[in-house]
Amino acid sequence: MPTSPRTPEPLLRRSFYAHHWARIRHRLTARALSALPEPESWLDVGTGYGHFPEAAKRFFPYTSFDGVDPTGRVEHALARGRVEEAYRGHLADVAPRLRARYDVVSVFGPPADPAELHCALTVLRPGGHIVLGAGWTPADAEIPGCAVLSGLRRIPLLHDHRFVARKTA
């Protein structure tokens, strides 16, 4: 049965709704994190097209957002002004040259490798915060030099739990 020109294909419809819910999750995450002091600098790991930094700027207008992503999408985020600096590659590739540069690091995707959390702690300043998302558990962040914050331990977002930890050393 042919579809009318006004009826979107199921794949396109699903894509639209997935994008819409992702925007809502980004906004809710940024709003929940606005209870923290406003950071000077923020690194979004796996930033893609920079949709989270774009949503977070509403709540953190004076924060400099940077992004790292293994794909060329991060250059698109830079061209659109969603991030101020773009790093193409994995966090482990850029962590040594970004040592202690950021106040907040967000890692929303599942862990690519076990060393990713250590790389995130490398780029954090002492007292900085790390925001972990899908695929991470609070037990993952209970390592030396990192403490899970109890007040912001879980941010429930449409079946997606995110939590915040602080670099202690």
mmCIF file of C-alpha atoms in Angstrom:
data_model
loop_
_atom_site.group_PDB
_atom_site.id
_atom_site.type_symbol
_atom_site.label_atom_id
_atom_site.label_comp_id
_atom_site.label_asym_id
_atom_site.label_seq_id
_atom_site.Cartn_x
_atom_site.Cartn_y
_atom_site.Cartn_z
ATOM 1 C CA MET A 1 0.000 0.000 0.000
ATOM 2 C CA PRO A 2 1.586 3.322 -1.017
ATOM 3 C CA THR A 3 1.992 6.022 1.580
ATOM 4 C CA SER A 4 0.774 9.524 1.024
ATOM 5 C CA PRO A 5 3.399 12.265 0.640
ATOM 6 C CA ARG A 6 2.339 13.737 3.991
ATOM 7 C CA THR A 7 2.832 10.501 5.954
ATOM 8 C CA PRO A 8 6.458 10.020 7.004
ATOM 9 C CA GLU A 9 8.071 6.643 6.605
ATOM 10 C CA PRO A 10 8.339 4.643 9.863
ATOM 11 C CA LEU A 11 12.135 4.956 9.890
ATOM 12 C CA LEU A 12 11.953 8.739 9.541
ATOM 13 C CA ARG A 13 9.245 8.964 12.194
ATOM 14 C CA ARG A 14 11.316 6.855 14.598
ATOM 15 C CA SER A 15 14.342 8.996 13.880
ATOM 16 C CA PHE A 16 12.372 12.177 14.626
ATOM 17 C CA TYR A 17 11.113 10.855 17.960
ATOM 18 C CA ALA A 18 14.534 9.554 18.963
ATOM 19 C CA HIS A 19 16.016 12.988 18.245
ATOM 20 C CA HIS A 20 13.192 14.711 20.131
ATOM 21 C CA TRP A 21 13.647 12.537 23.253
ATOM 22 C CA ALA A 22 17.416 13.013 23.120
ATOM 23 C CA ARG A 23 16.926 16.796 23.162
ATOM 24 C CA ILE A 24 14.659 16.464 26.193
ATOM 25 C CA ARG A 25 17.219 14.245 27.981
ATOM 26 C CA HIS A 26 19.984 16.764 27.255
ATOM 27 C CA ARG A 27 17.910 19.626 28.619
ATOM 28 C CA LEU A 28 16.896 17.692 31.748
ATOM 29 C CA THR A 29 20.474 16.651 32.418
ATOM 30 C CA ALA A 30 21.760 20.205 32.086
ATOM 31 C CA ARG A 31 19.001 21.521 34.342
ATOM 32 C CA ALA A 32 19.735 18.898 36.996
ATOM 33 C CA LEU A 33 23.436 19.769 36.867
ATOM 34 C CA SER A 34 22.721 23.479 37.271
ATOM 35 C CA ALA A 35 22.709 22.820 41.041
ATOM 36 C CA LEU A 36 26.509 22.595 40.780
ATOM 37 C CA PRO A 37 28.632 25.748 40.707
ATOM 38 C CA GLU A 38 29.009 27.037 37.162
ATOM 39 C CA PRO A 39 32.175 25.550 35.671
ATOM 40 C CA GLU A 40 34.670 27.506 33.630
ATOM 41 C CA SER A 41 35.325 24.661 31.186
ATOM 42 C CA TRP A 42 33.486 21.471 30.216
ATOM 43 C CA LEU A 43 34.551 18.544 28.012
ATOM 44 C CA ASP A 44 31.806 16.430 26.436
ATOM 45 C CA VAL A 45 33.142 12.983 25.497
ATOM 46 C CA GLY A 46 31.463 11.422 22.473
ATOM 47 C CA THR A 47 29.893 14.771 21.685
ATOM 48 C CA GLY A 48 28.869 13.901 18.130
ATOM 49 C CA TYR A 49 27.141 16.931 16.633
ATOM 50 C CA GLY A 50 27.344 18.820 19.947
ATOM 51 C CA HIS A 51 23.682 18.674 20.915
ATOM 52 C CA PHE A 52 24.377 18.332 24.651
ATOM 53 C CA PRO A 53 26.718 21.352 24.817
ATOM 54 C CA GLU A 54 24.126 23.339 22.866
ATOM 55 C CA ALA A 55 21.409 22.438 25.401
ATOM 56 C CA ALA A 56 23.683 22.983 28.409
ATOM 57 C CA LYS A 57 24.654 26.518 27.337
ATOM 58 C CA ARG A 58 21.161 27.596 28.328
ATOM 59 C CA PHE A 59 21.944 26.717 31.958
ATOM 60 C CA PHE A 60 25.683 27.479 31.879
ATOM 61 C CA PRO A 61 26.020 30.581 29.676
ATOM 62 C CA TYR A 62 29.549 31.458 30.838
ATOM 63 C CA THR A 63 30.997 27.957 30.456
ATOM 64 C CA SER A 64 33.362 27.045 27.629
ATOM 65 C CA PHE A 65 32.260 23.722 26.089
ATOM 66 C CA ASP A 66 34.693 21.508 24.197
ATOM 67 C CA GLY A 67 34.009 18.164 22.558
ATOM 68 C CA VAL A 68 35.860 14.984 21.704
ATOM 69 C CA ASP A 69 34.503 12.391 19.286
ATOM 70 C CA PRO A 70 36.080 9.708 17.083
ATOM 71 C CA THR A 71 33.996 10.780 14.081
ATOM 72 C CA GLY A 72 33.975 13.900 11.923
ATOM 73 C CA ARG A 73 30.734 15.004 13.572
ATOM 74 C CA VAL A 74 32.771 16.954 16.115
ATOM 75 C CA GLU A 75 33.998 19.273 13.341
ATOM 76 C CA HIS A 76 30.346 19.905 12.460
ATOM 77 C CA ALA A 77 29.705 20.835 16.110
ATOM 78 C CA LEU A 78 32.624 23.253 15.971
ATOM 79 C CA ALA A 79 31.400 24.826 12.717
ATOM 80 C CA ARG A 80 27.925 25.284 14.219
ATOM 81 C CA GLY A 81 29.368 26.949 17.337
ATOM 82 C CA ARG A 82 28.135 24.217 19.673
ATOM 83 C CA VAL A 83 31.664 23.612 21.006
ATOM 84 C CA GLU A 84 34.598 26.007 21.225
ATOM 85 C CA GLU A 85 37.287 23.392 20.680
ATOM 86 C CA ALA A 86 36.891 20.067 18.889
ATOM 87 C CA TYR A 87 39.141 17.044 19.275
ATOM 88 C CA ARG A 88 38.781 14.208 16.799
ATOM 89 C CA GLY A 89 39.687 10.861 18.311
ATOM 90 C CA HIS A 90 39.137 8.958 21.527
ATOM 91 C CA LEU A 91 39.546 10.451 24.978
ATOM 92 C CA ALA A 92 42.631 8.294 25.585
ATOM 93 C CA ASP A 93 44.268 9.918 22.532
ATOM 94 C CA VAL A 94 43.829 13.510 23.741
ATOM 95 C CA ALA A 95 43.930 13.101 27.533
ATOM 96 C CA PRO A 96 47.709 13.550 27.966
ATOM 97 C CA ARG A 97 47.705 16.991 26.348
ATOM 98 C CA LEU A 98 44.539 18.110 28.188
ATOM 99 C CA ARG A 99 45.759 17.217 31.688
ATOM 100 C CA ALA A 100 43.837 19.050 34.465
ATOM 101 C CA ARG A 101 42.160 21.436 32.004
ATOM 102 C CA TYR A 102 38.436 20.914 32.704
ATOM 103 C CA ASP A 103 36.060 21.526 35.603
ATOM 104 C CA VAL A 104 33.459 19.067 34.273
ATOM 105 C CA VAL A 105 33.692 16.056 31.971
ATOM 106 C CA SER A 106 30.535 14.355 30.691
ATOM 107 C CA VAL A 107 30.628 10.775 29.397
ATOM 108 C CA PHE A 108 27.088 9.776 28.461
ATOM 109 C CA GLY A 109 27.825 6.781 26.267
ATOM 110 C CA PRO A 110 28.693 3.327 27.539
ATOM 111 C CA PRO A 111 32.327 2.752 28.512
ATOM 112 C CA ALA A 112 34.454 2.081 25.434
ATOM 113 C CA ASP A 113 37.214 0.616 27.574
ATOM 114 C CA PRO A 114 37.932 0.401 31.317
ATOM 115 C CA ALA A 115 40.611 3.095 31.118
ATOM 116 C CA GLU A 116 38.107 5.727 29.950
ATOM 117 C CA LEU A 117 37.241 6.779 33.501
ATOM 118 C CA HIS A 118 40.935 7.196 34.333
ATOM 119 C CA CYS A 119 41.377 9.319 31.202
ATOM 120 C CA ALA A 120 38.407 11.455 32.253
ATOM 121 C CA LEU A 121 39.985 11.940 35.683
ATOM 122 C CA THR A 122 43.242 12.934 33.969
ATOM 123 C CA VAL A 123 41.624 15.877 32.169
ATOM 124 C CA LEU A 124 39.696 16.998 35.297
ATOM 125 C CA ARG A 125 41.035 19.611 37.686
ATOM 126 C CA PRO A 126 41.082 18.663 41.386
ATOM 127 C CA GLY A 127 37.555 19.086 42.735
ATOM 128 C CA GLY A 128 36.113 18.760 39.217
ATOM 129 C CA HIS A 129 32.988 16.762 38.405
ATOM 130 C CA ILE A 130 32.418 13.868 36.058
ATOM 131 C CA VAL A 131 28.932 13.092 34.765
ATOM 132 C CA LEU A 132 28.442 9.474 33.734
ATOM 133 C CA GLY A 133 25.499 8.086 31.812
ATOM 134 C CA ALA A 134 24.163 4.909 30.250
ATOM 135 C CA GLY A 135 26.261 1.821 30.830
ATOM 136 C CA TRP A 136 28.036 3.252 33.870
ATOM 137 C CA THR A 137 27.193 2.385 37.457
ATOM 138 C CA PRO A 138 28.083 4.269 40.639
ATOM 139 C CA ALA A 139 30.354 1.313 41.499
ATOM 140 C CA ASP A 140 32.433 2.101 38.378
ATOM 141 C CA ALA A 141 33.240 5.541 39.791
ATOM 142 C CA GLU A 142 34.191 4.292 43.241
ATOM 143 C CA ILE A 143 37.907 4.226 42.530
ATOM 144 C CA PRO A 144 40.754 6.044 44.279
ATOM 145 C CA GLY A 145 40.611 9.744 43.506
ATOM 146 C CA CYS A 146 36.879 9.756 42.736
ATOM 147 C CA ALA A 147 33.796 9.991 44.964
ATOM 148 C CA VAL A 148 30.176 9.632 43.863
ATOM 149 C CA LEU A 149 28.075 12.599 45.028
ATOM 150 C CA SER A 150 25.095 11.544 47.084
ATOM 151 C CA GLY A 151 22.880 14.569 46.377
ATOM 152 C CA LEU A 152 23.146 14.145 42.599
ATOM 153 C CA ARG A 153 23.845 10.432 42.604
ATOM 154 C CA ARG A 154 21.144 9.554 40.079
ATOM 155 C CA ILE A 155 19.399 11.758 37.588
ATOM 156 C CA PRO A 156 16.414 9.741 36.294
ATOM 157 C CA LEU A 157 15.787 10.650 32.679
ATOM 158 C CA LEU A 158 13.288 8.567 30.766
ATOM 159 C CA HIS A 159 14.789 5.200 31.746
ATOM 160 C CA ASP A 160 18.313 6.588 31.473
ATOM 161 C CA HIS A 161 20.169 7.004 34.758
ATOM 162 C CA ARG A 162 23.025 9.443 35.007
ATOM 163 C CA PHE A 163 25.071 10.334 38.057
ATOM 164 C CA VAL A 164 27.803 12.705 39.149
ATOM 165 C CA ALA A 165 31.151 12.003 40.785
ATOM 166 C CA ARG A 166 33.853 14.375 42.003
ATOM 167 C CA LYS A 167 37.608 14.151 41.575
ATOM 168 C CA THR A 168 39.030 14.184 45.084
ATOM 169 C CA ALA A 169 42.781 14.222 44.457
#
